[in-house]
mmCIF file of C-alpha atoms in Angstrom:
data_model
loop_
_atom_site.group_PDB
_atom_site.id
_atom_site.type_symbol
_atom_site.label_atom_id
_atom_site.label_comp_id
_atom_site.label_asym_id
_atom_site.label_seq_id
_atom_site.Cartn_x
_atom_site.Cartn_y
_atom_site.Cartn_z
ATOM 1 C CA UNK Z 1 1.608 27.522 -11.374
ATOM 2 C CA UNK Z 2 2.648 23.801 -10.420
ATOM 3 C CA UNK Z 3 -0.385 21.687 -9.610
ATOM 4 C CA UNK Z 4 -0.583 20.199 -5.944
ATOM 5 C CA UNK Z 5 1.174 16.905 -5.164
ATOM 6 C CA UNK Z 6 -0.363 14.885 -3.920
ATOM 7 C CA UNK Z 7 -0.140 15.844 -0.191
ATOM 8 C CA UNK Z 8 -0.814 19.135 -1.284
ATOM 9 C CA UNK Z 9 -3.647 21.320 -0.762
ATOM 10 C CA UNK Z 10 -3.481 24.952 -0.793
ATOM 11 C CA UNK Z 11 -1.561 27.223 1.406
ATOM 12 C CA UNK Z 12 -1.737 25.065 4.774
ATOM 13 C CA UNK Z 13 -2.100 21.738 5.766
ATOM 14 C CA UNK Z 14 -4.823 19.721 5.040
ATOM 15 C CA UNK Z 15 -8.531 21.061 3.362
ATOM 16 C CA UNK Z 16 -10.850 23.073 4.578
ATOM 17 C CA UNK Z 17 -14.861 22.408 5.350
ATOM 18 C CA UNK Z 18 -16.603 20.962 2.030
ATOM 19 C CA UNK Z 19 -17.522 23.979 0.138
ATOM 20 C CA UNK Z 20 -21.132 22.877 -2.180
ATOM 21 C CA UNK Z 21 -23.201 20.562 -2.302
ATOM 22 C CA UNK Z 22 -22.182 17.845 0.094
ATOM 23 C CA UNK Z 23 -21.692 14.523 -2.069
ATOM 24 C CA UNK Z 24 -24.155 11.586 -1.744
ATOM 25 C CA UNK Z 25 -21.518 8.958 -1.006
ATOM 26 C CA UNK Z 26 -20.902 6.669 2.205
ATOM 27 C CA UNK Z 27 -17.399 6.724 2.092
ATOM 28 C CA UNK Z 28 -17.247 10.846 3.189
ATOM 29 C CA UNK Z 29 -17.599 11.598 7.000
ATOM 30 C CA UNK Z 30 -19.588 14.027 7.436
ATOM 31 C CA UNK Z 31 -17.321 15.620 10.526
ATOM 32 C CA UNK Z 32 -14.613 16.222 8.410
ATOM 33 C CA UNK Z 33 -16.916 17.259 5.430
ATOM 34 C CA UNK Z 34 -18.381 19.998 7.977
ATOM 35 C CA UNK Z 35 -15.224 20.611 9.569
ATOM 36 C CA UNK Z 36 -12.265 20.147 7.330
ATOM 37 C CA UNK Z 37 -9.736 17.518 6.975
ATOM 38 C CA UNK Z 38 -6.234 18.010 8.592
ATOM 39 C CA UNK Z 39 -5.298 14.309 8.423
ATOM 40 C CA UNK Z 40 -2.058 13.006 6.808
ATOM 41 C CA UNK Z 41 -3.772 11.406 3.490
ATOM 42 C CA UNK Z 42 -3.246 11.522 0.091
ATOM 43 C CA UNK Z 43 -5.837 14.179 -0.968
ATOM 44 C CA UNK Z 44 -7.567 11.070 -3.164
ATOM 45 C CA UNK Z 45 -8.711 9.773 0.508
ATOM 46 C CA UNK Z 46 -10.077 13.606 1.676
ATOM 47 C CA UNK Z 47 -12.725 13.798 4.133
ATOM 48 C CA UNK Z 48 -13.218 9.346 3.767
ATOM 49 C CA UNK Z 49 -14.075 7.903 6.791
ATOM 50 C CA UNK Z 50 -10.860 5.797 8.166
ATOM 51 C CA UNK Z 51 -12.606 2.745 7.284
ATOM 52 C CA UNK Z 52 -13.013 3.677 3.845
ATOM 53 C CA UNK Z 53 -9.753 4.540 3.307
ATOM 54 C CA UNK Z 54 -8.702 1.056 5.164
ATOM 55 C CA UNK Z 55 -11.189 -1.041 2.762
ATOM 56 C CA UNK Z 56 -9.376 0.756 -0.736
ATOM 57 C CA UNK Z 57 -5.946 0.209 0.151
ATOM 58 C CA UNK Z 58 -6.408 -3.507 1.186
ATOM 59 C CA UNK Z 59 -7.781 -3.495 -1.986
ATOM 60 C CA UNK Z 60 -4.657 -3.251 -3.553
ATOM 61 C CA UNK Z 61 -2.003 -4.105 -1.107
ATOM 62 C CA UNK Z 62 0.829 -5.955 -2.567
ATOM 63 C CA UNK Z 63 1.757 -9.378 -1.521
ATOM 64 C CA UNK Z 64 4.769 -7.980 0.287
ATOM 65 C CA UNK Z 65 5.175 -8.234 4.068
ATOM 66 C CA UNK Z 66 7.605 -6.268 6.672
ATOM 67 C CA UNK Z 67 9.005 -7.919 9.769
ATOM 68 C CA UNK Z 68 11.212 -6.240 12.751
ATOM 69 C CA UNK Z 69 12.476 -7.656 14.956
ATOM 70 C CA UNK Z 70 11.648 -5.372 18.253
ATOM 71 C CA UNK Z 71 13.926 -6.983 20.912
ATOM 72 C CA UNK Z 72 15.557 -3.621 22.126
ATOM 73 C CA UNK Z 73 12.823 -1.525 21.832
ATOM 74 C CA UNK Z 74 13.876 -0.046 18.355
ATOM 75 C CA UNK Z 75 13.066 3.556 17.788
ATOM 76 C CA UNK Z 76 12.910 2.978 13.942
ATOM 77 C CA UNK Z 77 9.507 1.321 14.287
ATOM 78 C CA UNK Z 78 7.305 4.176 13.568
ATOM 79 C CA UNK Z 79 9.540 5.167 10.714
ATOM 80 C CA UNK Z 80 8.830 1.857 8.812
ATOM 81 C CA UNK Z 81 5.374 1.455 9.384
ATOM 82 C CA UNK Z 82 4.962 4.447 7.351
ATOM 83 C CA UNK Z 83 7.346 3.922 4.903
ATOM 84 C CA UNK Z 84 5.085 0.526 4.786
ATOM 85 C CA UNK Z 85 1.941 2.369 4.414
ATOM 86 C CA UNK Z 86 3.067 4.308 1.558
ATOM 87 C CA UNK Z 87 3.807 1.276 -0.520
ATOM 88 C CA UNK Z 88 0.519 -0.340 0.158
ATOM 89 C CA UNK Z 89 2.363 -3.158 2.419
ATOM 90 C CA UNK Z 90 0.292 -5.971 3.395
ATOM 91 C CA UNK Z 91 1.357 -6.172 7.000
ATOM 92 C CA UNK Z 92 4.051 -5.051 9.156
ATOM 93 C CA UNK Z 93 4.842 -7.726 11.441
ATOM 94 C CA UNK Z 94 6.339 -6.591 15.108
ATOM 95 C CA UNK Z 95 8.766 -9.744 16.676
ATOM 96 C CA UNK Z 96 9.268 -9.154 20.782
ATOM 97 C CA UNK Z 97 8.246 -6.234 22.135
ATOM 98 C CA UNK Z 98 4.253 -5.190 21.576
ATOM 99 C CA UNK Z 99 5.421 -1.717 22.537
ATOM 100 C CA UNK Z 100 6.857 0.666 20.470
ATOM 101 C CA UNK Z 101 7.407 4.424 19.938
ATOM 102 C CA UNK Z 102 4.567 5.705 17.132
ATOM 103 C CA UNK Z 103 5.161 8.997 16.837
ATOM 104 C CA UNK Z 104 7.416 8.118 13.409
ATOM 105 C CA UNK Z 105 4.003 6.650 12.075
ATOM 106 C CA UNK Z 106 2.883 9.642 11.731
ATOM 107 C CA UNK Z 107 -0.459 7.820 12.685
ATOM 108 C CA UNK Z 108 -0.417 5.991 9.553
ATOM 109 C CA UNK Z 109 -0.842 3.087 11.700
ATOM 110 C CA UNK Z 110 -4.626 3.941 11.681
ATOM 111 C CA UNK Z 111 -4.119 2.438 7.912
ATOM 112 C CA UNK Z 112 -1.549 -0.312 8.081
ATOM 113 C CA UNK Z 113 -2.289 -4.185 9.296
ATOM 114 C CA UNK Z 114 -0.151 -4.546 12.562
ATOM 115 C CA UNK Z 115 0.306 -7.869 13.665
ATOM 116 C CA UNK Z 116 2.364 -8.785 16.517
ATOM 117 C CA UNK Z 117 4.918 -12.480 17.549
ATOM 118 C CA UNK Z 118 6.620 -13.082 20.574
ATOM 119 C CA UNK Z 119 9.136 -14.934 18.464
ATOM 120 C CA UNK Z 120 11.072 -14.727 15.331
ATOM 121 C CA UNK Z 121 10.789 -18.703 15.106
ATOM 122 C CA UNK Z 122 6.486 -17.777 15.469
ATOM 123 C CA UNK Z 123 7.205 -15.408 12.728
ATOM 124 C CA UNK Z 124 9.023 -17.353 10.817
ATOM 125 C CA UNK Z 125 6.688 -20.027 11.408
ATOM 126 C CA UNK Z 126 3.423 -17.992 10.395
ATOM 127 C CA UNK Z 127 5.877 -16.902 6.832
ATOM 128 C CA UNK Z 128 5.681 -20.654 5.975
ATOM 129 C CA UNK Z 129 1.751 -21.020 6.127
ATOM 130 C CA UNK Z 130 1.422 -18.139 4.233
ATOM 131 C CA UNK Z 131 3.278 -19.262 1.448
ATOM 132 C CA UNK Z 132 6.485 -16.642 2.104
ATOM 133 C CA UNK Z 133 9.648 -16.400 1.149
ATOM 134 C CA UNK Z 134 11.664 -15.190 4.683
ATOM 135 C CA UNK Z 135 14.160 -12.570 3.319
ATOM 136 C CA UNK Z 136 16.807 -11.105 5.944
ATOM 137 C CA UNK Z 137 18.092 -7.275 5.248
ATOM 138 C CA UNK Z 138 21.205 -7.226 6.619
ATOM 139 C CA UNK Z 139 25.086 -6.061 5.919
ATOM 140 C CA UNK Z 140 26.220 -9.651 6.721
ATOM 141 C CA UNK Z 141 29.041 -11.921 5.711
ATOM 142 C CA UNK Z 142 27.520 -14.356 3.063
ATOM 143 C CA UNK Z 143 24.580 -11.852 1.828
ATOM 144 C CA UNK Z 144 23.592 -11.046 -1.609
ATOM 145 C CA UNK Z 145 23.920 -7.491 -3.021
ATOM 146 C CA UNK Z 146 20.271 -6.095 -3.180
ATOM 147 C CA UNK Z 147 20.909 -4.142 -6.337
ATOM 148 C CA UNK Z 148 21.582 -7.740 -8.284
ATOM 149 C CA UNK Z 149 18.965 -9.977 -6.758
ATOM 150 C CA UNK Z 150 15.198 -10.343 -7.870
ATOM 151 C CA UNK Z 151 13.088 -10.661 -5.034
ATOM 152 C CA UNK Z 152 10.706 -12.968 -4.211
ATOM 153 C CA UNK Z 153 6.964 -11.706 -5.353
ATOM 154 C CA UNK Z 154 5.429 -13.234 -2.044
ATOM 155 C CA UNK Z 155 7.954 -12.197 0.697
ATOM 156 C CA UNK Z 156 8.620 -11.663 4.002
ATOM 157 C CA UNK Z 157 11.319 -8.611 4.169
ATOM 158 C CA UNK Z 158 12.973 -9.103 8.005
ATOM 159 C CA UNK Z 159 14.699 -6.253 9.543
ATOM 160 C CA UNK Z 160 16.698 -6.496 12.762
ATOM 161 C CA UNK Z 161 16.748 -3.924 15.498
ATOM 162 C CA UNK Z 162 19.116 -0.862 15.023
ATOM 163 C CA UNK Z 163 22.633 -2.196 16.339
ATOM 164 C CA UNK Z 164 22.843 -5.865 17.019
ATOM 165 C CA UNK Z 165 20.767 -6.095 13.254
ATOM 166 C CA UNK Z 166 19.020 -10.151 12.542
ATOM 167 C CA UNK Z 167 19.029 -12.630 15.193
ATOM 168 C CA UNK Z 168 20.473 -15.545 14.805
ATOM 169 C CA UNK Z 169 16.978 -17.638 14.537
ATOM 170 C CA UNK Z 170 16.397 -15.179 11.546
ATOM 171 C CA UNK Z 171 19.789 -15.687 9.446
ATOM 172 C CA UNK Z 172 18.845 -19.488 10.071
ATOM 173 C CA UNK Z 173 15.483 -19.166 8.915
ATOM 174 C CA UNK Z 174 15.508 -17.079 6.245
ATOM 175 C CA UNK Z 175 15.692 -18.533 2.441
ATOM 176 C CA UNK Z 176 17.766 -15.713 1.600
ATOM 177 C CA UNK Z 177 19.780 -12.926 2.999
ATOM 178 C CA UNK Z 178 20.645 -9.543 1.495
ATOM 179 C CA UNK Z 179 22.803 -6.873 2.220
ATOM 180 C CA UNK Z 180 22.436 -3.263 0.925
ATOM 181 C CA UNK Z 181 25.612 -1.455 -0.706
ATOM 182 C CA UNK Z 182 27.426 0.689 1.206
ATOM 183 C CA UNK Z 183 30.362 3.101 -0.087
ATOM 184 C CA UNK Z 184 31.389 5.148 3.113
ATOM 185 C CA UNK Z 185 32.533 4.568 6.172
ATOM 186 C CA UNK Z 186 29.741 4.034 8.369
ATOM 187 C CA UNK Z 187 29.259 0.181 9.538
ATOM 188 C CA UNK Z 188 25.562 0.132 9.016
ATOM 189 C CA UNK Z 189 22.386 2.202 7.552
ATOM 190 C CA UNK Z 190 19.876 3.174 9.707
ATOM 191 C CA UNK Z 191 17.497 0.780 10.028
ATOM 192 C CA UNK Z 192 14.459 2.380 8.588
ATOM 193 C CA UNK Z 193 16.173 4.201 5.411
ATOM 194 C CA UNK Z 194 17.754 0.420 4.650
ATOM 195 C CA UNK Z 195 13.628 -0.852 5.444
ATOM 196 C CA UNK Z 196 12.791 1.887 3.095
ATOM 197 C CA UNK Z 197 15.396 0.831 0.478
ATOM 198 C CA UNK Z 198 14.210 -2.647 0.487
ATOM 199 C CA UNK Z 199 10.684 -1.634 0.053
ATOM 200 C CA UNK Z 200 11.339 0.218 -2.775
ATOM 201 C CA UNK Z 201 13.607 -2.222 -4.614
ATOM 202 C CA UNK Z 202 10.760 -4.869 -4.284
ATOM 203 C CA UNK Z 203 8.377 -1.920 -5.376
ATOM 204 C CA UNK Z 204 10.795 -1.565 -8.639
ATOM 205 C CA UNK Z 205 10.488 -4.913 -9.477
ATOM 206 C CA UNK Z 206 6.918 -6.060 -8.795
ATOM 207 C CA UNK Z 207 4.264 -3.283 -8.322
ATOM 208 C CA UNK Z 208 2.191 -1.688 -11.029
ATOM 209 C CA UNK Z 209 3.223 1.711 -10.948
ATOM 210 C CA UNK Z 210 0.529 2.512 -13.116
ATOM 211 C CA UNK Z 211 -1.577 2.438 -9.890
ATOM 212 C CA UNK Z 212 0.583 4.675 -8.040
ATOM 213 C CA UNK Z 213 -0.640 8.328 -6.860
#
């Protein structure tokens, strides 16, 4: 028999109540150790309290931060929020709008640092403070193939909106712009899946995988 993944827990999802002796450790909630635990976690993080869960990960978040650029009210939000959460992203940074669909979170925005500018020039201007390296994602005259450039270890990865893609204040501002290869005949990825790509290249290049689940 395969051993659970680790999403995995038996037959249905999430665990049941705590079966034993209840363990002598803050970091449990004792509703979910009485009741069961249903949410979407890795089963490392069953029955923690959300803030426990919170304080581990920003233990090891990587130094790698997500920006999109929300000026249409883009659908693909919710989708790279969680994509950020699973690769221990430091913060996801929403430009424009301050609303946006969740539901593709899969309320792993309960985990991830949100932070919200009204501008991509605020953004871009809060990347510089930091110490960031602006990155643009974006099939674009002028960009460099992903799949031969190393990324920057202390980055800011900006995505455009599904459509009209980067602004123009964010091809100006960014140190570097990359596109993603394509061999079809579709004019663009979706927005999340090329967020996701660009994660995972940066993942490929600079996170311990050791420390992976």
């Amino acid at each position: 028999m395969t051993a659970p993944g680790p999403t995995e827990w038996g037959e249905g999802p999430g665990v049941r109540p705590w079966q034993g002796e209840l363990p002598d450790d803050e970091r449990y909630d004792a509703a979910l150790l009485r009741d069961g635990d249903t949410r979407n976690v890795v089963d490392a993080y069953r029955y923690w309290t959300r803030e426990a869960i919170i304080a581990d990960i920003d233990a090891r978040r990587h130094p790698l931060h997500i920006a999109i650029e929300n000026f249409g009210n883009d659908a693909n939000i919710g989708a790279v929020v969680r994509t950020a959460n699973a690769f221990a992203v430091d913060t996801v940074h929403i430009v424009g709008r301050r609303r946006w669909n969740r539901r593709g979170a899969m309320v792993t925005d309960r985990y991830q640092r949100l932070r919200h500018h009204a501008t991509t020039a605020e953004l871009l201007e809060f990347a510089s403070e930091a110490g960031l390296v602006a990155v643009a994602v974006d099939n674009i005259p002028g960009a460099a193939r992903i799949e031969d450039v190393t990324l920057p270890r202390d980055t800011l990865l900006i995505f455009g909106a599904e459509g009209p893609g980067i602004t123009d204040d964010a091809k100006a501002g960014a140190r570097l712009t990359v596109s993603i290869a394509q061999f079809g005949s579709t004019r663009s990825i979706n927005a999340a899946v090329a967020a996701g790509i660009a994660m995972h290249t940066w993942v490929r290049q600079h996170a311990d995988l050791g420390r992976a689940w």
